[in-house]
Amino acid sequence: MNPMNEVRDLCFIQAKHFLEESGEFYPFGAIMLEDSEIKHLSASTGEEYPDSNILIQLLKKDISSRLNNGDIIAGGIGVDVFIKSSKDSSQISAIEVKVINKDGKSFAWYLPYIVQGKNIFYQDIIEEECNF
């Protein structure tokens, strides 16, 4: 079991659920505790329509604090983003999942998708090292 992959997988499952149910989602997180239990994580500003960048910063701060305190072994954030298409320079929707572990190692995964009517078509996952 790889904690980073477990957190990543939960974030992708949750993001896909949000997309299929609502067609969009606000940033959210997931954490893995020392006992390997995985929990969902959310952030709130108290506003009905919060700024996604503020939610991301709140989630990063929460995850970093939990890592520094030794409360978790990995944490991740799922965000709905646009990335450049691999076929041309156009923008394409993607689920971005960034995960960091207790050693400070972090990766980002991108799952591009296309919405056609009520169907969502997912493409191949892109992986890269990143700064959390």
mmCIF file of C-alpha atoms in Angstrom:
data_model
loop_
_atom_site.group_PDB
_atom_site.id
_atom_site.type_symbol
_atom_site.label_atom_id
_atom_site.label_comp_id
_atom_site.label_asym_id
_atom_site.label_seq_id
_atom_site.Cartn_x
_atom_site.Cartn_y
_atom_site.Cartn_z
ATOM 1 C CA MET A 1 0.000 0.000 0.000
ATOM 2 C CA ASN A 2 1.333 3.390 -1.042
ATOM 3 C CA PRO A 3 -0.275 6.195 1.035
ATOM 4 C CA MET A 4 0.115 8.744 -1.763
ATOM 5 C CA ASN A 5 -1.626 6.474 -4.259
ATOM 6 C CA GLU A 6 -4.417 5.675 -1.789
ATOM 7 C CA VAL A 7 -5.101 9.386 -1.194
ATOM 8 C CA ARG A 8 -4.865 10.086 -4.938
ATOM 9 C CA ASP A 9 -7.324 7.312 -5.766
ATOM 10 C CA LEU A 10 -9.867 8.524 -3.209
ATOM 11 C CA CYS A 11 -9.602 12.065 -4.590
ATOM 12 C CA PHE A 12 -10.197 10.848 -8.157
ATOM 13 C CA ILE A 13 -13.188 8.756 -7.079
ATOM 14 C CA GLN A 14 -14.694 11.708 -5.212
ATOM 15 C CA ALA A 15 -14.031 14.174 -8.044
ATOM 16 C CA LYS A 16 -15.619 11.843 -10.611
ATOM 17 C CA HIS A 17 -18.658 11.512 -8.355
ATOM 18 C CA PHE A 18 -18.962 15.311 -8.066
ATOM 19 C CA LEU A 19 -18.635 15.717 -11.847
ATOM 20 C CA GLU A 20 -21.221 13.042 -12.587
ATOM 21 C CA GLU A 21 -23.679 14.440 -10.030
ATOM 22 C CA SER A 22 -23.181 18.202 -10.440
ATOM 23 C CA GLY A 23 -20.951 18.760 -13.469
ATOM 24 C CA GLU A 24 -18.428 20.657 -11.305
ATOM 25 C CA PHE A 25 -16.914 20.794 -7.839
ATOM 26 C CA TYR A 26 -15.130 23.023 -5.376
ATOM 27 C CA PRO A 27 -11.638 22.064 -4.168
ATOM 28 C CA PHE A 28 -11.651 19.315 -1.552
ATOM 29 C CA GLY A 29 -9.101 17.143 0.190
ATOM 30 C CA ALA A 30 -8.335 13.733 1.606
ATOM 31 C CA ILE A 31 -5.899 12.630 4.290
ATOM 32 C CA MET A 32 -4.425 9.329 5.465
ATOM 33 C CA LEU A 33 -4.012 8.939 9.206
ATOM 34 C CA GLU A 34 -1.144 7.058 10.854
ATOM 35 C CA ASP A 35 -3.374 3.948 11.139
ATOM 36 C CA SER A 36 -3.945 4.071 7.331
ATOM 37 C CA GLU A 37 -7.537 5.271 7.668
ATOM 38 C CA ILE A 38 -8.431 7.686 4.879
ATOM 39 C CA LYS A 39 -10.760 10.605 5.527
ATOM 40 C CA HIS A 40 -12.319 13.300 3.386
ATOM 41 C CA LEU A 41 -11.338 16.889 4.054
ATOM 42 C CA SER A 42 -13.169 20.094 3.199
ATOM 43 C CA ALA A 43 -12.672 23.802 3.696
ATOM 44 C CA SER A 44 -15.160 26.620 4.039
ATOM 45 C CA THR A 45 -15.109 30.388 4.026
ATOM 46 C CA GLY A 46 -18.726 30.618 5.143
ATOM 47 C CA GLU A 47 -19.700 32.063 1.769
ATOM 48 C CA GLU A 48 -22.240 30.430 -0.524
ATOM 49 C CA TYR A 49 -19.912 30.768 -3.532
ATOM 50 C CA PRO A 50 -16.369 30.796 -2.145
ATOM 51 C CA ASP A 51 -13.246 31.619 -4.143
ATOM 52 C CA SER A 52 -11.591 28.307 -5.103
ATOM 53 C CA ASN A 53 -8.098 29.741 -4.575
ATOM 54 C CA ILE A 54 -8.947 30.575 -0.966
ATOM 55 C CA LEU A 55 -10.285 27.043 -0.417
ATOM 56 C CA ILE A 56 -7.083 25.584 -1.868
ATOM 57 C CA GLN A 57 -4.977 27.702 0.489
ATOM 58 C CA LEU A 58 -7.103 26.630 3.477
ATOM 59 C CA LEU A 59 -6.767 22.962 2.515
ATOM 60 C CA LYS A 60 -2.986 23.287 1.993
ATOM 61 C CA LYS A 61 -2.602 24.974 5.371
ATOM 62 C CA ASP A 62 -4.672 22.278 7.106
ATOM 63 C CA ILE A 63 -2.779 19.412 5.458
ATOM 64 C CA SER A 64 0.631 21.006 6.113
ATOM 65 C CA SER A 65 -0.261 21.571 9.766
ATOM 66 C CA ARG A 66 -1.406 17.964 10.183
ATOM 67 C CA LEU A 67 1.784 16.702 8.513
ATOM 68 C CA ASN A 68 3.977 18.887 10.740
ATOM 69 C CA ASN A 69 2.139 17.618 13.843
ATOM 70 C CA GLY A 70 2.572 13.990 12.733
ATOM 71 C CA ASP A 71 -1.202 13.467 12.611
ATOM 72 C CA ILE A 72 -1.230 12.181 9.029
ATOM 73 C CA ILE A 73 1.121 10.380 6.653
ATOM 74 C CA ALA A 74 -0.270 11.876 3.424
ATOM 75 C CA GLY A 75 -2.731 14.489 2.261
ATOM 76 C CA GLY A 76 -4.120 15.551 -1.060
ATOM 77 C CA ILE A 77 -6.261 18.151 -2.767
ATOM 78 C CA GLY A 78 -8.600 17.670 -5.731
ATOM 79 C CA VAL A 79 -9.313 20.637 -8.021
ATOM 80 C CA ASP A 80 -11.191 21.109 -11.304
ATOM 81 C CA VAL A 81 -8.691 22.801 -13.664
ATOM 82 C CA PHE A 82 -7.869 23.495 -17.298
ATOM 83 C CA ILE A 83 -4.671 22.139 -18.856
ATOM 84 C CA LYS A 84 -3.194 22.335 -22.347
ATOM 85 C CA SER A 85 -4.299 19.533 -24.617
ATOM 86 C CA SER A 86 -1.599 17.076 -25.673
ATOM 87 C CA LYS A 87 -2.927 17.261 -29.236
ATOM 88 C CA ASP A 88 -2.777 21.040 -29.684
ATOM 89 C CA SER A 89 -2.509 24.199 -27.601
ATOM 90 C CA SER A 90 -6.187 24.326 -26.682
ATOM 91 C CA GLN A 91 -7.425 24.127 -23.086
ATOM 92 C CA ILE A 92 -9.072 20.964 -21.778
ATOM 93 C CA SER A 93 -10.802 20.272 -18.469
ATOM 94 C CA ALA A 94 -8.998 18.021 -16.009
ATOM 95 C CA ILE A 95 -9.169 16.788 -12.460
ATOM 96 C CA GLU A 96 -5.959 17.803 -10.700
ATOM 97 C CA VAL A 97 -4.921 15.858 -7.614
ATOM 98 C CA LYS A 98 -1.845 16.992 -5.685
ATOM 99 C CA VAL A 99 -0.605 14.765 -2.869
ATOM 100 C CA ILE A 100 2.167 15.256 -0.326
ATOM 101 C CA ASN A 101 3.544 12.704 2.127
ATOM 102 C CA LYS A 102 5.158 13.072 5.548
ATOM 103 C CA ASP A 103 8.630 13.128 3.933
ATOM 104 C CA GLY A 104 7.671 16.206 1.895
ATOM 105 C CA LYS A 105 7.558 14.341 -1.425
ATOM 106 C CA SER A 106 4.732 15.568 -3.625
ATOM 107 C CA PHE A 107 3.210 14.638 -6.963
ATOM 108 C CA ALA A 108 0.444 15.994 -9.147
ATOM 109 C CA TRP A 109 -1.817 13.858 -11.295
ATOM 110 C CA TYR A 110 -4.105 15.197 -13.997
ATOM 111 C CA LEU A 111 -7.076 13.313 -15.393
ATOM 112 C CA PRO A 112 -8.265 15.146 -18.519
ATOM 113 C CA TYR A 113 -11.932 14.774 -19.363
ATOM 114 C CA ILE A 114 -14.439 15.810 -21.997
ATOM 115 C CA VAL A 115 -18.128 16.336 -21.329
ATOM 116 C CA GLN A 116 -20.448 15.435 -24.193
ATOM 117 C CA GLY A 117 -24.087 15.831 -23.251
ATOM 118 C CA LYS A 118 -24.611 13.788 -20.099
ATOM 119 C CA ASN A 119 -21.489 11.674 -20.701
ATOM 120 C CA ILE A 120 -18.006 12.271 -19.333
ATOM 121 C CA PHE A 121 -15.071 10.747 -21.192
ATOM 122 C CA TYR A 122 -11.816 10.433 -19.266
ATOM 123 C CA GLN A 123 -8.410 10.376 -20.937
ATOM 124 C CA ASP A 124 -5.055 9.049 -19.712
ATOM 125 C CA ILE A 125 -3.695 10.258 -16.383
ATOM 126 C CA ILE A 126 -0.664 12.565 -16.504
ATOM 127 C CA GLU A 127 1.784 12.386 -13.556
ATOM 128 C CA GLU A 128 4.495 14.827 -12.547
ATOM 129 C CA GLU A 129 6.490 15.865 -9.508
ATOM 130 C CA CYS A 130 5.337 19.163 -8.078
ATOM 131 C CA ASN A 131 5.503 21.604 -5.215
ATOM 132 C CA PHE A 132 2.576 21.153 -2.894
#
